XYZ file of C-alpha atoms in Angstrom:
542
model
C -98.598 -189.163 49.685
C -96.707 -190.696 52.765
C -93.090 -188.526 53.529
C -90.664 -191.014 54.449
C -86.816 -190.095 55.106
C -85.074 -191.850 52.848
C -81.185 -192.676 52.050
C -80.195 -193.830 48.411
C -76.993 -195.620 47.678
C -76.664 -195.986 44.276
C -74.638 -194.146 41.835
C -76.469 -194.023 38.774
C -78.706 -191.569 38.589
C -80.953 -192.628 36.254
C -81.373 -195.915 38.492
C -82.208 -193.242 41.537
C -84.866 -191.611 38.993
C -86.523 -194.935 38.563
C -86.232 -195.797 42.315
C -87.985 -192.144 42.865
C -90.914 -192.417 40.678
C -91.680 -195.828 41.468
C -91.747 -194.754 44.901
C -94.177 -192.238 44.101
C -96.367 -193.867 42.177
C -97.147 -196.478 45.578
C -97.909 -193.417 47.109
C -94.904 -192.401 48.567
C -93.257 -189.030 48.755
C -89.394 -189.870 49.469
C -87.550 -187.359 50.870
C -83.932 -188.633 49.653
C -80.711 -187.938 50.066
C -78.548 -189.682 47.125
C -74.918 -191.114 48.280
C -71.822 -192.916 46.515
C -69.172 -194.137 48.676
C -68.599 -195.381 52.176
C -67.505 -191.869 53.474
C -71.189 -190.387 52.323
C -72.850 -192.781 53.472
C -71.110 -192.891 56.972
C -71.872 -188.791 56.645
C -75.233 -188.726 56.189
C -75.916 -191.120 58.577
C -74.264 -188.881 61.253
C -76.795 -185.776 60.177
C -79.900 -187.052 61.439
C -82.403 -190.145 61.441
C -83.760 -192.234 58.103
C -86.918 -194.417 57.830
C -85.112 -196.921 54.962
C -82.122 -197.189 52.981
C -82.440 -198.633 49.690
C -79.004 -199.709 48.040
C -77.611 -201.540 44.835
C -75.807 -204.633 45.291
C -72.384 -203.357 43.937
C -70.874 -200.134 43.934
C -67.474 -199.122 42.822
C -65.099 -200.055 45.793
C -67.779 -201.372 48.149
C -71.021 -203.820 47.820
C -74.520 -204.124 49.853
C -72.940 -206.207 52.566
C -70.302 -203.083 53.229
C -73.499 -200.989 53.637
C -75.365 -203.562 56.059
C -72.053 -203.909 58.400
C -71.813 -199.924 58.517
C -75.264 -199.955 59.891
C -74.152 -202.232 62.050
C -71.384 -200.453 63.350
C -72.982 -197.181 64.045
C -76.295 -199.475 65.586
C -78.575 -197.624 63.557
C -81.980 -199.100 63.170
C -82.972 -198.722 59.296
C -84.250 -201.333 57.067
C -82.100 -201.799 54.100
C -83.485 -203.230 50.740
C -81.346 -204.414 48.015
C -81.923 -203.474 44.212
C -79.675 -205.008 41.661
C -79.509 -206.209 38.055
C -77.619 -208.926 38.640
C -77.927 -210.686 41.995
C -77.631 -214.600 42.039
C -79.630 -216.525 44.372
C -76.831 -217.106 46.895
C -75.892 -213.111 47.540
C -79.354 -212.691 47.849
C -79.489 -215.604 50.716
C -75.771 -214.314 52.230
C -77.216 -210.634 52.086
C -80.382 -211.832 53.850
C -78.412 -213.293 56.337
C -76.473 -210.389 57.435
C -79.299 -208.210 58.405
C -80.977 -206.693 54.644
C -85.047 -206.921 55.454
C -85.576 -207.728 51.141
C -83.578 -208.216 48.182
C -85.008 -208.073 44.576
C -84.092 -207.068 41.006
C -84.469 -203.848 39.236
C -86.509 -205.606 36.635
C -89.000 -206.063 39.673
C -89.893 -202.815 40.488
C -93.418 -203.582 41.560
C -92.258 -204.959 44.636
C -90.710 -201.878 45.708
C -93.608 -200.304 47.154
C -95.287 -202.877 49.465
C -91.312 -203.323 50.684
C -91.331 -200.521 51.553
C -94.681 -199.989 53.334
C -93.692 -203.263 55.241
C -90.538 -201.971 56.155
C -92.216 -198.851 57.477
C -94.894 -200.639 59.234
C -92.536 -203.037 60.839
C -89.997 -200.125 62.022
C -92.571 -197.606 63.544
C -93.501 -200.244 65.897
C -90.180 -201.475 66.519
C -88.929 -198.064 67.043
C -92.045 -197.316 69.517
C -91.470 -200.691 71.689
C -87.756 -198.977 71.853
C -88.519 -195.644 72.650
C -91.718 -196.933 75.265
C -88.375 -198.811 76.939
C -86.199 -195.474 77.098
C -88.863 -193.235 78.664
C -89.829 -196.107 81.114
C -85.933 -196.725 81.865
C -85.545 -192.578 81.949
C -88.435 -192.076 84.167
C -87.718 -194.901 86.847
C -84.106 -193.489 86.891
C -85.802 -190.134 88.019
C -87.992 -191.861 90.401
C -84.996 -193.254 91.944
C -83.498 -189.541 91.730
C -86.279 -187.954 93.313
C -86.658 -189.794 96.289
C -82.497 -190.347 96.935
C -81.312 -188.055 99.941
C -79.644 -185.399 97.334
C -79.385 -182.118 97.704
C -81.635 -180.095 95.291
C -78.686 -179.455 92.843
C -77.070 -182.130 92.641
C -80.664 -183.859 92.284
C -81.774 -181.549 89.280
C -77.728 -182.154 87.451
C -78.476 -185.436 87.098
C -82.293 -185.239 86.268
C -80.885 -183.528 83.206
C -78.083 -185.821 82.184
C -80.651 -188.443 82.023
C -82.323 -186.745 78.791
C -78.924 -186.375 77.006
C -78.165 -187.545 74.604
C -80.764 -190.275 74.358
C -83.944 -187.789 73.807
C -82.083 -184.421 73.464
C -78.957 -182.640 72.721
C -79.192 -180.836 75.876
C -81.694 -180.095 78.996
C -81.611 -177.296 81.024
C -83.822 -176.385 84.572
C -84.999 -173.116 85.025
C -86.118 -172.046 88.488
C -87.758 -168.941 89.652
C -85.024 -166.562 91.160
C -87.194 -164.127 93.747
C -84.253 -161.846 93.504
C -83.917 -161.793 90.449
C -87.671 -161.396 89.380
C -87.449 -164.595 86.682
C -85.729 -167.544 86.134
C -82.241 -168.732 86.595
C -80.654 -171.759 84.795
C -80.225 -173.734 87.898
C -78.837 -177.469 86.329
C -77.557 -178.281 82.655
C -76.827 -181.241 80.753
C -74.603 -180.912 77.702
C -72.008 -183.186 75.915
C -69.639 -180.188 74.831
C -68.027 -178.718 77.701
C -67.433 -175.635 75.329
C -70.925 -174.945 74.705
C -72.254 -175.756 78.259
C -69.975 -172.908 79.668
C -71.165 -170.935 77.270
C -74.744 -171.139 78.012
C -74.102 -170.384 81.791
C -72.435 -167.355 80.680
C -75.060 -166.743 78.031
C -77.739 -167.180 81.406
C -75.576 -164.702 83.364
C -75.401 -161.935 80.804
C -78.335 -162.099 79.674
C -81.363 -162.879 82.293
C -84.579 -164.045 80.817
C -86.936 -161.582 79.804
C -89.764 -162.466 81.975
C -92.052 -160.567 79.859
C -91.029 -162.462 76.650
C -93.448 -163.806 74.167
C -91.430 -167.000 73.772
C -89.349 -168.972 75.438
C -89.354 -170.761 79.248
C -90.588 -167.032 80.592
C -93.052 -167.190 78.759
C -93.839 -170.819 79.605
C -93.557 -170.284 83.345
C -95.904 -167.313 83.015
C -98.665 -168.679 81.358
C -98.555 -172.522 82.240
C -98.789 -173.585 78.362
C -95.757 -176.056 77.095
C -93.875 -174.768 74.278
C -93.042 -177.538 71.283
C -91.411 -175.710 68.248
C -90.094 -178.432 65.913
C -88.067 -176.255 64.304
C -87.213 -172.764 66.272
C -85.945 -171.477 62.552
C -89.962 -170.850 62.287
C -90.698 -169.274 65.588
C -93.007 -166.606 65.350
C -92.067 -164.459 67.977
C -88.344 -164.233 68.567
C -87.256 -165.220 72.519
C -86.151 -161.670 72.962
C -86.069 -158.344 71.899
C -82.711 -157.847 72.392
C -81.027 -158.312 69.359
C -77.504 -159.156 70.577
C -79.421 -161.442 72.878
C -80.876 -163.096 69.960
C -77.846 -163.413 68.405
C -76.625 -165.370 71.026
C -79.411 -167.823 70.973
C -79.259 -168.055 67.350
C -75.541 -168.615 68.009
C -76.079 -171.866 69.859
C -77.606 -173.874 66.455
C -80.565 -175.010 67.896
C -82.981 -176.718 66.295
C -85.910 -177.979 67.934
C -87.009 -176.973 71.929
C -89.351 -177.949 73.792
C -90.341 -176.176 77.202
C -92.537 -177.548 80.030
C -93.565 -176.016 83.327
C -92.374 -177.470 86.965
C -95.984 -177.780 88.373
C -96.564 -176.487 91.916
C -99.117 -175.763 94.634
C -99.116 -172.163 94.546
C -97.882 -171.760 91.068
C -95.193 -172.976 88.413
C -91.635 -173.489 90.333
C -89.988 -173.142 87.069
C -89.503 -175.093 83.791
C -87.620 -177.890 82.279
C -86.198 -177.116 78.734
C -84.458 -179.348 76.111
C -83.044 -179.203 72.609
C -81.340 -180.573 69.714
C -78.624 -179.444 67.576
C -78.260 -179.409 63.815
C -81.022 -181.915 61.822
C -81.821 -183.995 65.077
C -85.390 -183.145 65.593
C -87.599 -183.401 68.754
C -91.349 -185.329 68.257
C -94.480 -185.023 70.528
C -93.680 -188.114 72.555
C -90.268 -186.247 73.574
C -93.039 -183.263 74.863
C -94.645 -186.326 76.663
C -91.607 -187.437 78.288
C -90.780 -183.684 79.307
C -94.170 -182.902 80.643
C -94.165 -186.363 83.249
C -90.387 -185.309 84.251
C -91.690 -181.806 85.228
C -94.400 -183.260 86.765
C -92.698 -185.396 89.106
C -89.331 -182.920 89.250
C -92.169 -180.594 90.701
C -93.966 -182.279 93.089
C -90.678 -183.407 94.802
C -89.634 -179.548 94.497
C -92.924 -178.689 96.025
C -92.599 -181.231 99.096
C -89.147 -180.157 99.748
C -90.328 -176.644 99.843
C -93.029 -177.208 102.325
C -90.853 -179.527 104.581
C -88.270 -176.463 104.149
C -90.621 -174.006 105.498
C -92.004 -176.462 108.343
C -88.735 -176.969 109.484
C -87.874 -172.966 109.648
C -91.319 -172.732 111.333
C -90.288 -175.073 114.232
C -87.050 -173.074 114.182
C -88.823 -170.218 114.896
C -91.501 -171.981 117.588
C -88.328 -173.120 119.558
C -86.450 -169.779 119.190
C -89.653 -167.788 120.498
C -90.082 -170.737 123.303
C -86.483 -170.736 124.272
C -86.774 -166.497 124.257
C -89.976 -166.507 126.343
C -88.685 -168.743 128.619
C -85.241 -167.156 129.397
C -87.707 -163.758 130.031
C -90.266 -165.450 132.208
C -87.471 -167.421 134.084
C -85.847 -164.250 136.436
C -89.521 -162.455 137.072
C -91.127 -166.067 138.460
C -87.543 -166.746 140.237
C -88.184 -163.585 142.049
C -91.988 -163.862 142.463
C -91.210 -166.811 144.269
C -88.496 -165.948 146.768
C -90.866 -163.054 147.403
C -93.563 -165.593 148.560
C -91.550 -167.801 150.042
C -90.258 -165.116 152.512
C -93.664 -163.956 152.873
C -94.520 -167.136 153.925
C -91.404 -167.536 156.198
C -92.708 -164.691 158.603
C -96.395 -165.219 158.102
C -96.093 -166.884 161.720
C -93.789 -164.267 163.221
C -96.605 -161.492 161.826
C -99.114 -163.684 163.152
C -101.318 -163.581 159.376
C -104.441 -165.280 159.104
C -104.856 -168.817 158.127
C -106.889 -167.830 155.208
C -104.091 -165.593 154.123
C -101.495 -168.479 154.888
C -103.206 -170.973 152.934
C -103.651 -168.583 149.845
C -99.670 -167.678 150.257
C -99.187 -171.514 149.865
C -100.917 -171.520 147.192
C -99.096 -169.231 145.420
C -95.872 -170.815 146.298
C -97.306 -174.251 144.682
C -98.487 -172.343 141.823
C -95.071 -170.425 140.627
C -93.294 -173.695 141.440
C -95.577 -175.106 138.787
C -94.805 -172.476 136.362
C -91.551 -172.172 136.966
C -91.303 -175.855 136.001
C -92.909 -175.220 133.265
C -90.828 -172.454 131.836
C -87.968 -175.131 132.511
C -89.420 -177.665 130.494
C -89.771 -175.478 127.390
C -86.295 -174.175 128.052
C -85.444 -178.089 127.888
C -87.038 -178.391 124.901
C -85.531 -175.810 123.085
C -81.867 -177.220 124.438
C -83.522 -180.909 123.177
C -83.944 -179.764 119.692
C -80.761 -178.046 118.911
C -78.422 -181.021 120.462
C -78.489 -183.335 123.396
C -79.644 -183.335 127.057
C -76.733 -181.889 128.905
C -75.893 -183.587 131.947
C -74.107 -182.678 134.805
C -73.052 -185.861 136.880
C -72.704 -186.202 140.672
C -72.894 -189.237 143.127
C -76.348 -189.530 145.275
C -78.665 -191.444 147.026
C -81.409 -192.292 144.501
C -84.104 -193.171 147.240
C -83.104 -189.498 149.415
C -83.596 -187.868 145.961
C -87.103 -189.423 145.502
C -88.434 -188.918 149.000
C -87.128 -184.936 148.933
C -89.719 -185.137 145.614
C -92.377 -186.260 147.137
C -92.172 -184.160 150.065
C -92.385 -181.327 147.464
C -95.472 -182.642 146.544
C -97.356 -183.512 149.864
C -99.509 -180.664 149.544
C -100.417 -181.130 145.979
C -101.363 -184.019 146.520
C -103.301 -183.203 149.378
C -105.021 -180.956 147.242
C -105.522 -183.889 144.728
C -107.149 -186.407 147.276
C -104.312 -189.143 146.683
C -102.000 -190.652 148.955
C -98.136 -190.703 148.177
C -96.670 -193.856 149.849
C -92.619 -194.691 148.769
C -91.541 -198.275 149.873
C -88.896 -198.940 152.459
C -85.698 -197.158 152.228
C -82.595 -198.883 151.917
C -80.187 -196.695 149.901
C -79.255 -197.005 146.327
C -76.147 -194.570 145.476
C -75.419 -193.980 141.421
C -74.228 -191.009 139.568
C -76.628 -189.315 137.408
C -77.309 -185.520 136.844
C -79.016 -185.141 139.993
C -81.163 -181.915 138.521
C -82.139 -184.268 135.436
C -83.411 -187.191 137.498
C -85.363 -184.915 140.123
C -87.545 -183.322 136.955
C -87.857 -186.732 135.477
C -89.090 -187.913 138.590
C -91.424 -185.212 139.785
C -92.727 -185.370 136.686
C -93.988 -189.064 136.873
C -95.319 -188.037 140.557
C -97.108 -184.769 138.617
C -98.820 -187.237 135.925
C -99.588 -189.868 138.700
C -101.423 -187.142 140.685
C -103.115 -185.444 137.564
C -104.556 -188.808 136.336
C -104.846 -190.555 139.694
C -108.775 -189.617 140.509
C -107.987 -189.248 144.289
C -106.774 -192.834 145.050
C -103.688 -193.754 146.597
C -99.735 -193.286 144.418
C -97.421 -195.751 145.309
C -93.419 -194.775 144.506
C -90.770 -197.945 144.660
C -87.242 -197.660 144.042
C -85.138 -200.611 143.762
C -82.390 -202.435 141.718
C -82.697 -204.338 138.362
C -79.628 -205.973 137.607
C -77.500 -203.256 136.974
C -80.351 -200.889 137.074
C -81.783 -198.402 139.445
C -85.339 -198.758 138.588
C -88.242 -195.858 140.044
C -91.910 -197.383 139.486
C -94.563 -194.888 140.338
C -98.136 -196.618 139.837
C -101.724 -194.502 140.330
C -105.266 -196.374 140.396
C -106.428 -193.489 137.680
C -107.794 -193.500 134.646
C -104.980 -195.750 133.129
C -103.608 -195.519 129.494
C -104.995 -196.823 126.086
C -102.555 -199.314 124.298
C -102.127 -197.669 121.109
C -101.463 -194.455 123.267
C -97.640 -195.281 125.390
C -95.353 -194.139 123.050
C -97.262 -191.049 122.294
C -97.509 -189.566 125.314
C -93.930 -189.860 125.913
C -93.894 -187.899 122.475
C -92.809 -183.927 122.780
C -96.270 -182.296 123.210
C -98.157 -185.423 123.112
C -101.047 -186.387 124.994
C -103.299 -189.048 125.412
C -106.607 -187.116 126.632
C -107.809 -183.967 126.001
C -105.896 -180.358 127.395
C -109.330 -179.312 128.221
C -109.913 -181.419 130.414
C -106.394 -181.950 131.652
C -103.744 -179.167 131.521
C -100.435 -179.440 131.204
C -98.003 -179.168 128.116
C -97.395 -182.733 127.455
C -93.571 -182.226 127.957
C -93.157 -183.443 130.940
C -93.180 -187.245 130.368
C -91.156 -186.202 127.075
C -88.492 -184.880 129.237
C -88.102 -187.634 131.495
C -87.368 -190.337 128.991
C -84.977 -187.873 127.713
C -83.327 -187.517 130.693
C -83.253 -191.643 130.890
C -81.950 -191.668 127.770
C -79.418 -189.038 127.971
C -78.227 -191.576 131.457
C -78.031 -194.659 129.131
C -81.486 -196.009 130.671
C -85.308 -195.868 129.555
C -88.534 -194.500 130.509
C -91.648 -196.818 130.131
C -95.940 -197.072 131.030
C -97.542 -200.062 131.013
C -101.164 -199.515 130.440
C -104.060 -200.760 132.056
C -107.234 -199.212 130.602
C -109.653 -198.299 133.536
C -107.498 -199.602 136.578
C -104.446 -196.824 136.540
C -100.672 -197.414 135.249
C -97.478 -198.083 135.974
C -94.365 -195.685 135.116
C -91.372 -196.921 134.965
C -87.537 -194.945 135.171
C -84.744 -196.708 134.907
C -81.188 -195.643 135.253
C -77.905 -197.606 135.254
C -75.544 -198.193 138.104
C -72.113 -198.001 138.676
C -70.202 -200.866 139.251
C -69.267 -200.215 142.673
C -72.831 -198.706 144.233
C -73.014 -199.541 147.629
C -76.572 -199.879 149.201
């Protein structure tokens, strides 16, 4: 026997007998619901869904074609059939017309039952094209959802509103509350405003059990989705607490179904979703739930990794910017300590050997103390903007004080540091700013510059200052000059070269921060050529 939902408009019941056993005998085991007038009918539409309505032609105060525009109206999808005793061949074609799939007399009963297992046929796969088109519409909705710049709550409110009411009643997200040791109803969708304060307050009186042997707790703890047709035939209750219960039992629901939000280390929390009174929910509305989890919880997952990368780098800079401000005043002293040794090495008459090792030393806490000022730039970098403090200077004094700084490093290095004819080029720029970016292109010429000559030019662009610093080294690969201008980044190995890879970072920052640029231009195997540029004021004067 094949259960089919089925709604009778007739009012004879003798004639709904008939129509019964017929029905029956093709096989069929109607499960009816027998109505009179327009106000039943329009009643018992409004209670819950129907596979067929069969109906006679005429009816006191209302005939077939009443029936067929009420359908209409309410854009219900059910198949109506037409019995009658007396139907002329014209109502038949008008009633045909307006929408009924078959019309036939009582006296031809035989056709009842293949109508009706064509009308079946023909509606399941209707109604499957049409719910195939909501999930797909629901689910690229979400997509859309999921990867739109929304905060997390506002992102789950209206992952929920999408189920209601065209799959459920109402849909609910449950996350897991560390605090709280279970979940928390974190985002709910339902049409009465009434109700939907009601279940927050329900949530906030009455936690989830985690320990429950029903329910989303129990969902979230053991991974399993929960379908219950009908939660009147649950066989554990939710809770144990009765008031509790009678709560939930308060709230007329129906069917539930409960899915876990899929995670990396575990379940983040479940999706729920209902109906109310004689809707019912089907196993392609578990479907539907179990892909929305699954997506809801992958984005939930990503978001919580990029939350915890992001409060790892807050923590990287907060140590770096810590251990910097501490290693800043020990070095500062370390190094006027060495620097006045060095000052009366020649008045104590100290050995060369000693002299040279004190000069060194000197080379070596400058080094570190730019160091420490590069991560303490950093740390500035990543909580705002490069500061700047502006003054007016000769750009070509500035350079040749840097590269007098680093004569003796790059004695040590075997390279030659030769700056092109001085003329003069005056701008304001944060004179501290421009001297690190600077020493720092003279630093990476020298590290990479295998002992061959540096050559430093400063000139004018247009309404540029431009600093080109150019080694004969080992030169950079194409598909490496953006990196290394990249915070940390680095185009060879550290073992091999040391360094942080912040100092190139830091000068196009400081460019930047001017209004200019910082650029290489590679040349694999025959060195490179830096480039700082830096605008000028209107009226510089050479």
């Amino acid at each position: 026997m094949t259960p089919f939902r089925l709604l009778l408009v007739e009012d004879s019941v003798n004639d709904a007998a008939l129509v019964t056993a017929e029905l029956e005998q093709a096989g069929y085991l109607p499960m009816a619901r027998r109505v009179e007038t327009l106000e039943a009918l329009r009643d018992a539409l409004a209670t819950g869904p129907w596979d067929l309505v069969l109906c006679d032609y005429r009816l006191p105060r209302f005939t077939a074609l009443d029936v067929l525009s009420l359908l209409h109206a309410q854009g219900r999808d059910v198949p109506l059939i037409v019995l009658s005793s007396e139907l002329s061949e014209d109502q038949a074609v008008t009633l045909m017309k307006a929408g009924a799939r078959d019309c036939f007399s009582k006296d031809r009963m035989a056709r009842l039952g293949p109508a009706v297992a064509r009308e079946l046929d023909e509606t399941r796969v209707r109604r499957e094209r049409a719910r195939a088109d909501v999930d797909r519409d629901i689910l690229s909705k979400a997509s859309e959802l999921l990867t739109a710049s929304l905060e997390q709550a506002a992102r789950l409110d209206q992952l929920v509103q999408l189920m209601v009411p065209r799959v459920a009643d109402w849909c609910a997200f449950f996350l897991q509350d560390p605090d709280q040791g279970g979940l928390r109803l974190v985002a709910l969708a339902h049409p009465d405003a009434e109700r939907r304060a009601h279940a927050w307050k329900l949530d906030q009186r009455f936690p989830l059990d985690p320990q429950a042997a029903a329910g989303p707790s129990h969902v979230l703890r053991t991974g399993q989705p929960e379908f219950m047709p009908d939660v009147r035939k649950r066989p554990e209750p939710i809770t144990r607490d009765a008031a509790h219960q009678r709560a939930i039992d308060g709230l007329g629901l129906r069917s539930v179904v409960n899915v876990a939000l899929p995670g990396n280390e575990g379940r983040l929390g479940v999706l729920s979703m209902g109906t109310l009174g004689e809707r019912t929910l089907a196993l392609v509305d578990l479907a539907l739930a179990q892909e929305l989890a699954r997506r809801t919880g992958l984005v939930l997952e990503n978001a919580r990794l990029f939350q915890e990368a992001r409060e790892a780098v807050r923590l990287r800079d907060e140590f770096l910017t810590v251990a910097a401000h501490e290693l800043r005043t020990p070095l500062t002293t370390l190094r006027l300590q060495l620097g006045t040794l060095l000052q009366r090495s020649e008045a104590h008459r100290l050995e060369p050997d000693v002299v040279t090792r004190l000069e060194r030393s000197v080379r070596q806490v400058r080094r570190l103390g730019t160091l420490v000022e590069g991560l303490l730039d950093v740390s500035q970098l990543s909580s705002g903007e490069l500061s700047l403090m502006p003054e007016r200077f000769d750009l070509e004094e500035l350079v040749a004080e840097v590269l007098d700084r680093y004569q003796a490093e790059a004695r040590a290095a075997g390279c030659e540091l030769r700056q092109s004819p001085r003329r003069g080029l005056w701008g304001t720029w944060d004179r501290l700013r421009v001297d690190q970016a600077v020493a720092a292109l003279i630093s990476n010429a020298l590290k990479f510059g295998s002992g061959r000559p540096v050559e430093v030019d400063v000139g004018r662009e247009g309404s540029f200052a431009r600093i080109q610093v150019r080694d004969r080294g080992i030169g950079v690969p194409v598909d490496q000059v953006e990196r290394i201008f990249e915070r940390f980044g680095r185009a060879v190995s550290s073992h091999s070269y040391g360094g942080l890879g912040l100092g190139l970072y830091l000068a196009r920052r400081a460019a930047e921060a001017h209004g200019g640029r910082a650029w290489a231009e590679p040349a694999a195997g025959e060195g490179a050529r830096f480039t700082l540029e830096l605008p000028l004021e209107k009226e510089t004067r050479e």
